[in-house]
mmCIF file of C-alpha atoms in Angstrom:
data_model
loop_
_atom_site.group_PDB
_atom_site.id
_atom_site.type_symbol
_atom_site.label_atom_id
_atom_site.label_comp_id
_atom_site.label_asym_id
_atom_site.label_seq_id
_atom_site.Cartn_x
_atom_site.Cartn_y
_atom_site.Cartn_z
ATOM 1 C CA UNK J 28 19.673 -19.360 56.491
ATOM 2 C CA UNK J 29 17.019 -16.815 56.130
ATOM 3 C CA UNK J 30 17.033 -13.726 58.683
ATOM 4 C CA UNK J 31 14.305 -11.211 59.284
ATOM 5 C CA UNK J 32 15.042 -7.665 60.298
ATOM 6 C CA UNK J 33 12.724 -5.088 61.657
ATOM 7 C CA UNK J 34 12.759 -1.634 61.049
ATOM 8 C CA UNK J 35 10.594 1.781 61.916
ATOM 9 C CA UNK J 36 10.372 4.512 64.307
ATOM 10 C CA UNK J 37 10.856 3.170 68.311
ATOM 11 C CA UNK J 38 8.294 6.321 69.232
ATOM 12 C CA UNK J 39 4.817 7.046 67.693
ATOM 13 C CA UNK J 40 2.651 9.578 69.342
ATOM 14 C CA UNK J 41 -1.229 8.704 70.592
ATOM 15 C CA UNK J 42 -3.447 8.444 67.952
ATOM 16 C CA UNK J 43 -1.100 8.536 65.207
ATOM 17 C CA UNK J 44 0.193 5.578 63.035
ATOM 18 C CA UNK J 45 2.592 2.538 63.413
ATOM 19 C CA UNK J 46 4.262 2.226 60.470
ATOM 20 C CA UNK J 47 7.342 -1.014 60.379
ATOM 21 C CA UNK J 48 9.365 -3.057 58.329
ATOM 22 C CA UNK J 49 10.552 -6.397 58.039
ATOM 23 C CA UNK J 50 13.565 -7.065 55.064
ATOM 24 C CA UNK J 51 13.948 -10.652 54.656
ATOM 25 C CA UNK J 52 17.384 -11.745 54.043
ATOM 26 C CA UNK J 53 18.525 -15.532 52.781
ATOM 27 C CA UNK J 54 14.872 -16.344 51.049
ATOM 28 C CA UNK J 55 12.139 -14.820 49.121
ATOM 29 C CA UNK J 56 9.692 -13.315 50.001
ATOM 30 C CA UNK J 57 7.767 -14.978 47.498
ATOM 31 C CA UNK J 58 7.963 -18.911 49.126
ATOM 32 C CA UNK J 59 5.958 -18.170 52.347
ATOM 33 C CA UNK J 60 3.554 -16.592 54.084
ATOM 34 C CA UNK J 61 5.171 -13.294 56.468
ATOM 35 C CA UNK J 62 3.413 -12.215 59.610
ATOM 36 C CA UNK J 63 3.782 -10.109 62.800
ATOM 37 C CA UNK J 64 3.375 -10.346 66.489
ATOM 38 C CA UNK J 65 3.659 -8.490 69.603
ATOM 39 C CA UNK J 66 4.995 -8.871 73.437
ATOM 40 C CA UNK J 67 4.009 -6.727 75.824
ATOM 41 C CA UNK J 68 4.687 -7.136 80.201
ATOM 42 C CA UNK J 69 0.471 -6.660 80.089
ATOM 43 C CA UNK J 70 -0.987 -9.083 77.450
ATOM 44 C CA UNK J 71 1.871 -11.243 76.797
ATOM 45 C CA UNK J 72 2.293 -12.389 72.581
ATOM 46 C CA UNK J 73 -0.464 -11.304 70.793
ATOM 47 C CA UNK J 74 -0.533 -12.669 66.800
ATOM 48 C CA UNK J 75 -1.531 -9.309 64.935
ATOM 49 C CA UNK J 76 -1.891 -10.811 61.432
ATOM 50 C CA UNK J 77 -0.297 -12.496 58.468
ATOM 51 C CA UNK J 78 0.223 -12.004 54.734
ATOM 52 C CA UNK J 79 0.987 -14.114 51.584
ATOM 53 C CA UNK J 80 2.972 -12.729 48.500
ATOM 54 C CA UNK J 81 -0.103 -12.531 46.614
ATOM 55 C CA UNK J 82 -1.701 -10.095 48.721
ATOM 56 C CA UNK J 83 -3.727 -12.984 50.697
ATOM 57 C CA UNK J 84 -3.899 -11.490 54.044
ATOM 58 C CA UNK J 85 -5.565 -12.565 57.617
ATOM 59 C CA UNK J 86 -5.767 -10.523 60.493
ATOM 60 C CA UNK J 87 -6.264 -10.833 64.043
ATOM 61 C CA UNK J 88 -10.134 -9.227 64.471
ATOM 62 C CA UNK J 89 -8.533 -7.737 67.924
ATOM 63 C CA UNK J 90 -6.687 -5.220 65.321
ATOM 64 C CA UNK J 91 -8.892 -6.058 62.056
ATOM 65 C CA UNK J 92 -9.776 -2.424 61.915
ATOM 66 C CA UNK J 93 -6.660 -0.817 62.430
ATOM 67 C CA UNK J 94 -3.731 -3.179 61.112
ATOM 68 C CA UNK J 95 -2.591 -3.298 57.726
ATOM 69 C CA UNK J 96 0.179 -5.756 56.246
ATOM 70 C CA UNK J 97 1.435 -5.816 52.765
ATOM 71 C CA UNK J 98 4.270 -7.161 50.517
ATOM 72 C CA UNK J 99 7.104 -4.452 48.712
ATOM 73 C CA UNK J 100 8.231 -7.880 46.267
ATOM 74 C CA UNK J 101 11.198 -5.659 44.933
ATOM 75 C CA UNK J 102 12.616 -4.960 48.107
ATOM 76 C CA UNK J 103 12.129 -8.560 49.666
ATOM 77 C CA UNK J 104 10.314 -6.562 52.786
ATOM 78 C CA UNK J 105 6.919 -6.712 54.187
ATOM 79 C CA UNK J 106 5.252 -4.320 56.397
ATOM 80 C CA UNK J 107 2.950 -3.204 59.009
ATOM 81 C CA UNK J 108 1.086 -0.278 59.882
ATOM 82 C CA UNK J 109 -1.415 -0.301 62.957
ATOM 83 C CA UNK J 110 -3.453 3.221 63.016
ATOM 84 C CA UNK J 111 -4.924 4.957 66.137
ATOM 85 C CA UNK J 112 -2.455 3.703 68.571
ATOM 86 C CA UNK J 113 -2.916 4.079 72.235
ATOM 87 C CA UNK J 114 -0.512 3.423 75.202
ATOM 88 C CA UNK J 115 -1.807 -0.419 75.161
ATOM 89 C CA UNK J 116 0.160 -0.367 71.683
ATOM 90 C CA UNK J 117 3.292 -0.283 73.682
ATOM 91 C CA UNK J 118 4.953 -3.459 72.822
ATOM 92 C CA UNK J 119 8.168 -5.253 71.528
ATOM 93 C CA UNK J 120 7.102 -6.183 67.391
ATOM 94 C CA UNK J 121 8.508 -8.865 65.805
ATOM 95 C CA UNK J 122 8.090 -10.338 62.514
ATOM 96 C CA UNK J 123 7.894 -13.867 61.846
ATOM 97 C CA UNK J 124 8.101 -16.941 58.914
ATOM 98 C CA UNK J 125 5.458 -18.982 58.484
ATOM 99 C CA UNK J 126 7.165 -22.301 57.647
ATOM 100 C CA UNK J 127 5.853 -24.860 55.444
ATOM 101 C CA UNK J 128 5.062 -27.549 57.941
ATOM 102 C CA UNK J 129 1.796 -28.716 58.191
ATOM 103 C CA UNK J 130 -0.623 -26.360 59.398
ATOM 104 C CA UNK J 131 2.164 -23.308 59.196
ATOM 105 C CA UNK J 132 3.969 -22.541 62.526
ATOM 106 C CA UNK J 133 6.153 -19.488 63.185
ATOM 107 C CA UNK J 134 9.709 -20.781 62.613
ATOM 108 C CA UNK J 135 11.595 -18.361 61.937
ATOM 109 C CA UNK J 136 11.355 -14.674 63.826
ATOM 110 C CA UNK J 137 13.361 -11.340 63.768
ATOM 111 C CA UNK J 138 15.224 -9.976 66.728
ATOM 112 C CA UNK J 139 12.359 -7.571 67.252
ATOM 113 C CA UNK J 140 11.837 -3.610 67.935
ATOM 114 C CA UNK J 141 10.344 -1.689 70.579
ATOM 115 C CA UNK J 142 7.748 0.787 69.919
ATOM 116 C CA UNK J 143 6.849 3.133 72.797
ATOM 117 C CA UNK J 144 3.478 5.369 72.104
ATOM 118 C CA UNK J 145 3.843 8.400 73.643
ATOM 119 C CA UNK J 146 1.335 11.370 74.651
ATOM 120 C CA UNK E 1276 -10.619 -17.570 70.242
ATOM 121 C CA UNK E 1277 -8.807 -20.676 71.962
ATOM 122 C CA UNK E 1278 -7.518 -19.480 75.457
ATOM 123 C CA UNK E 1279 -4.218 -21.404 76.209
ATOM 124 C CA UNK E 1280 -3.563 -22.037 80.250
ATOM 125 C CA UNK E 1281 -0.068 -22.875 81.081
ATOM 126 C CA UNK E 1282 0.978 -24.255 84.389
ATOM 127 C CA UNK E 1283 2.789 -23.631 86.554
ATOM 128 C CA UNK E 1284 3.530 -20.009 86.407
ATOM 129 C CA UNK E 1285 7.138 -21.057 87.580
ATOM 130 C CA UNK E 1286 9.103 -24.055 87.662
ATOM 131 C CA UNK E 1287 12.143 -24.079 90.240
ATOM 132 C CA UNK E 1288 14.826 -27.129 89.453
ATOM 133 C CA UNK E 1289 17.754 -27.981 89.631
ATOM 134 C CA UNK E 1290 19.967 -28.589 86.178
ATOM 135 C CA UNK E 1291 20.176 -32.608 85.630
ATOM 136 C CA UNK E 1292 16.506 -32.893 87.064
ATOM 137 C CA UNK E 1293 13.115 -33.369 84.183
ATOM 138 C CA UNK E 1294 10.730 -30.614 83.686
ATOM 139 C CA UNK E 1295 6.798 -31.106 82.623
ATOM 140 C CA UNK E 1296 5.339 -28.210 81.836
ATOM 141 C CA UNK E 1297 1.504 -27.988 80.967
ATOM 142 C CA UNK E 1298 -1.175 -26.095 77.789
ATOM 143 C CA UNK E 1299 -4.490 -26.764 78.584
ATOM 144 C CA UNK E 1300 -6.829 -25.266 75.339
ATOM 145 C CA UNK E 1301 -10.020 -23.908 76.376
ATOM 146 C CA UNK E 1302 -11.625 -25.668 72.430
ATOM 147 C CA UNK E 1303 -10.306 -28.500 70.786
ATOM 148 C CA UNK E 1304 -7.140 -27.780 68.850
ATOM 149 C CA UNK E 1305 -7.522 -28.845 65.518
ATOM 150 C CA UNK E 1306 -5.464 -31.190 63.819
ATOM 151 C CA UNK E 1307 -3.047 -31.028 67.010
ATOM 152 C CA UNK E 1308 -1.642 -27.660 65.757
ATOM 153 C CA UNK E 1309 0.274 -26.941 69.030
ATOM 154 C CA UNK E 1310 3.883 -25.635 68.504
ATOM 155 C CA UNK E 1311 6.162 -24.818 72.075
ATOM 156 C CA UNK E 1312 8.532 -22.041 72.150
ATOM 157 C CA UNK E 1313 11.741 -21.045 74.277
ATOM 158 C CA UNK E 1314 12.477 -17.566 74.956
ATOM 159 C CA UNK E 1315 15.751 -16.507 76.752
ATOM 160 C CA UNK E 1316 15.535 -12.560 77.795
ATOM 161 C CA UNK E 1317 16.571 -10.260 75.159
ATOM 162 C CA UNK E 1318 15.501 -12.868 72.104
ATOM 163 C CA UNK E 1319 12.522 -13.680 70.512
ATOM 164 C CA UNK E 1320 10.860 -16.928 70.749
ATOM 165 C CA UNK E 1321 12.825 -19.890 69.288
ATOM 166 C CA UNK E 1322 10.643 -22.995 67.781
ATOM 167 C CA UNK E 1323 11.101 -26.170 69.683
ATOM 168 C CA UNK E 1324 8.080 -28.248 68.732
ATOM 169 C CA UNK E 1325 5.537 -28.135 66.120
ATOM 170 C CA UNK E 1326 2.440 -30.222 65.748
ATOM 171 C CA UNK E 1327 2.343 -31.249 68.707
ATOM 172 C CA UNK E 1328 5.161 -33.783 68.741
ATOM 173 C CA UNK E 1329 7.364 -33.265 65.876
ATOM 174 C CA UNK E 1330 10.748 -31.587 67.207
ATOM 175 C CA UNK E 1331 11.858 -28.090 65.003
ATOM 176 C CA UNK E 1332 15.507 -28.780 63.243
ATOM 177 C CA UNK E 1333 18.446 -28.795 65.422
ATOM 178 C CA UNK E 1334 16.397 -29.099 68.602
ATOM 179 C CA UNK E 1335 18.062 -31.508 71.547
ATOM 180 C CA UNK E 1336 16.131 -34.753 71.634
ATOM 181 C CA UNK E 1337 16.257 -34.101 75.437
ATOM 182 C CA UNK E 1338 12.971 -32.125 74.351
ATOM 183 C CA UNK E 1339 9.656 -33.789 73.362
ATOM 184 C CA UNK E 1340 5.863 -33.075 73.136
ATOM 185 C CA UNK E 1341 3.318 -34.552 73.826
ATOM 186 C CA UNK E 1342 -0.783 -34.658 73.932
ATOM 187 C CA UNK E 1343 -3.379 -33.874 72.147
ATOM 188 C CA UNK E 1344 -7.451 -32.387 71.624
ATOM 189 C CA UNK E 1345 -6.832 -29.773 74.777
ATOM 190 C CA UNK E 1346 -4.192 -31.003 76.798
ATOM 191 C CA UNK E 1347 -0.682 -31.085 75.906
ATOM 192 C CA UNK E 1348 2.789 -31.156 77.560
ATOM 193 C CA UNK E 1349 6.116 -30.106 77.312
ATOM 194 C CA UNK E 1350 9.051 -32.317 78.574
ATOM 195 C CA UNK E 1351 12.564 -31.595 78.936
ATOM 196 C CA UNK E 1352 14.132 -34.785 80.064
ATOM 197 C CA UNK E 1353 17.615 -33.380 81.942
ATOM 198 C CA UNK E 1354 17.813 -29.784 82.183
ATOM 199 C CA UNK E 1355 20.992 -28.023 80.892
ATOM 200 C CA UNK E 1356 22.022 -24.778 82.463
ATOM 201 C CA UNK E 1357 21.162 -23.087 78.783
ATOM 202 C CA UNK E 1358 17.208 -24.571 79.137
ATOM 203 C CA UNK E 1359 16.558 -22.045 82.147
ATOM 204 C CA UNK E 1360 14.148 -19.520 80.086
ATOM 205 C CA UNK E 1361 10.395 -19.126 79.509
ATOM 206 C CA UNK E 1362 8.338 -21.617 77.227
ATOM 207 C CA UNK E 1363 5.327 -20.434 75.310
ATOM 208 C CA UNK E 1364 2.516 -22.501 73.884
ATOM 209 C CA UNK E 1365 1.246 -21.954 70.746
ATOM 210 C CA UNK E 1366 -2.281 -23.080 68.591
ATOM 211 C CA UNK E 1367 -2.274 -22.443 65.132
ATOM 212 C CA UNK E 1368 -5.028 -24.765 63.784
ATOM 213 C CA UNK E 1369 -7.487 -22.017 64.477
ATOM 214 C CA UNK E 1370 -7.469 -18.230 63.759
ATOM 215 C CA UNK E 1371 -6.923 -15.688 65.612
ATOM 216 C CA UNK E 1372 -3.800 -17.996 66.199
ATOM 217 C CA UNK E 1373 -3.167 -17.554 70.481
ATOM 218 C CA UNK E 1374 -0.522 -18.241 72.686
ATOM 219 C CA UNK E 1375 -0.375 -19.240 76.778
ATOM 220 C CA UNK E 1376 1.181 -16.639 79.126
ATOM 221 C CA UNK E 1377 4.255 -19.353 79.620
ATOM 222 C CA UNK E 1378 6.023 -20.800 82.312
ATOM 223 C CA UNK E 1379 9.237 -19.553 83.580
ATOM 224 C CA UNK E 1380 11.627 -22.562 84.229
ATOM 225 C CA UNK E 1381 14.348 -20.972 86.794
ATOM 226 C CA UNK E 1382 17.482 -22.137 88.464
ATOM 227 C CA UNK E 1383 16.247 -23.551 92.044
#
């Protein structure tokens, strides 16, 4: 059974960077595409962006010019960092399997981490 | 993007009784890439059905899906006490991928 685990600091500071990490347990990383998404009370889940082993990548163009995702192979992790964060950036973060059904739903998802920003 | 409506807001049954819950798409979703998601405070979203219809492994054929193009619906045919929670709608046939604001199914 694969399992997903985030990791990162739960404060970042306005304007600074988001930096998180998802180690995937139970599965490569190198079967599936890896993505994360956001809750927050204000705008609900929010799908930030998505990344394939090979460095394929698609990203939500509501964060295109701040997110990046990418894939540590040796460590079976991927990660996220989301630069010039705001209060709005406030949010539970989960990441997130894209499963190989048709079309590539979310199936399987980590237990998440909050990340307060902070001025 | 695709805006996804849910409705209602809140659903207030009783266990034994069905629920319908509703995702209207604001565009067409292609190929009927509509997933719904349960989400129980404290854990993340759990996959219940995926393209449209097709129920996720080990889900309680008391759930089903169905619909398609922009209207779709959720059914739960006899509510549990474990099926009070908040379901999500999902399209995924289109990027930015976007989900509803859910509907909160509580204990009336």
């Amino acid at each position: 059974q694969v399992q997903l685990q985030e990791s990162g600091p739960g404060l970042v500071n306005v304007s600074e960077t988001l930096s998180l990490t998802c180690t995937v347990s139970g599965g490569s990383i190198s079967e599936h595409y890896w993505s994360w998404i956001r809750q927050s009370p204000g705008k609900g889940l929010e799908w930030i962006g998505y990344i394939h082993y090979s460095g394929i990548t698609n990203y939500n163009p509501s964060f295109k010019r701040r997110v990046t995702i990418s894939v540590v192979r040796s460590k079976n992790q991927f990660s996220l960092e989301l630069s010039a964060v705001t209060a709005a950036d406030t949010a539970r973060y989960y990441c997130a399997r894209l499963g190989k059904t048709d079309g590539y739903v979310f199936d399987y998802w980590g237990q998440g981490t909050l990340v307060t920003v902070s001025s | 993007e695709i805006v996804l409506t849910q409705s209602p807001g809140t659903l207030s049954l009783s266990p034994g009784e069905r629920a319908t819950l509703s995702c209207r798409a604001s565009q067409t979703v292609i190929s009927n890439y509509l997933a719904w998601y349960q989400q129980i405070p404290g854990q993340p979203p759990r996959l219940l059905i995926y393209g449209a219809s097709s129920r996720a492994s080990g889900i309680p054929d008391r759930f089903s899906g169905s619909g398609s193009a922009t209207d779709f619906t959720l059914t739960i045919s006899r509510l549990e006490p474990e099926d009070f929670a908040v379901y999500y709608c999902l399209q995924y046939g289109s990027s930015p991928r976007t989900f509803g604001q859910g509907t909160k199914v509580e204990i009336k």
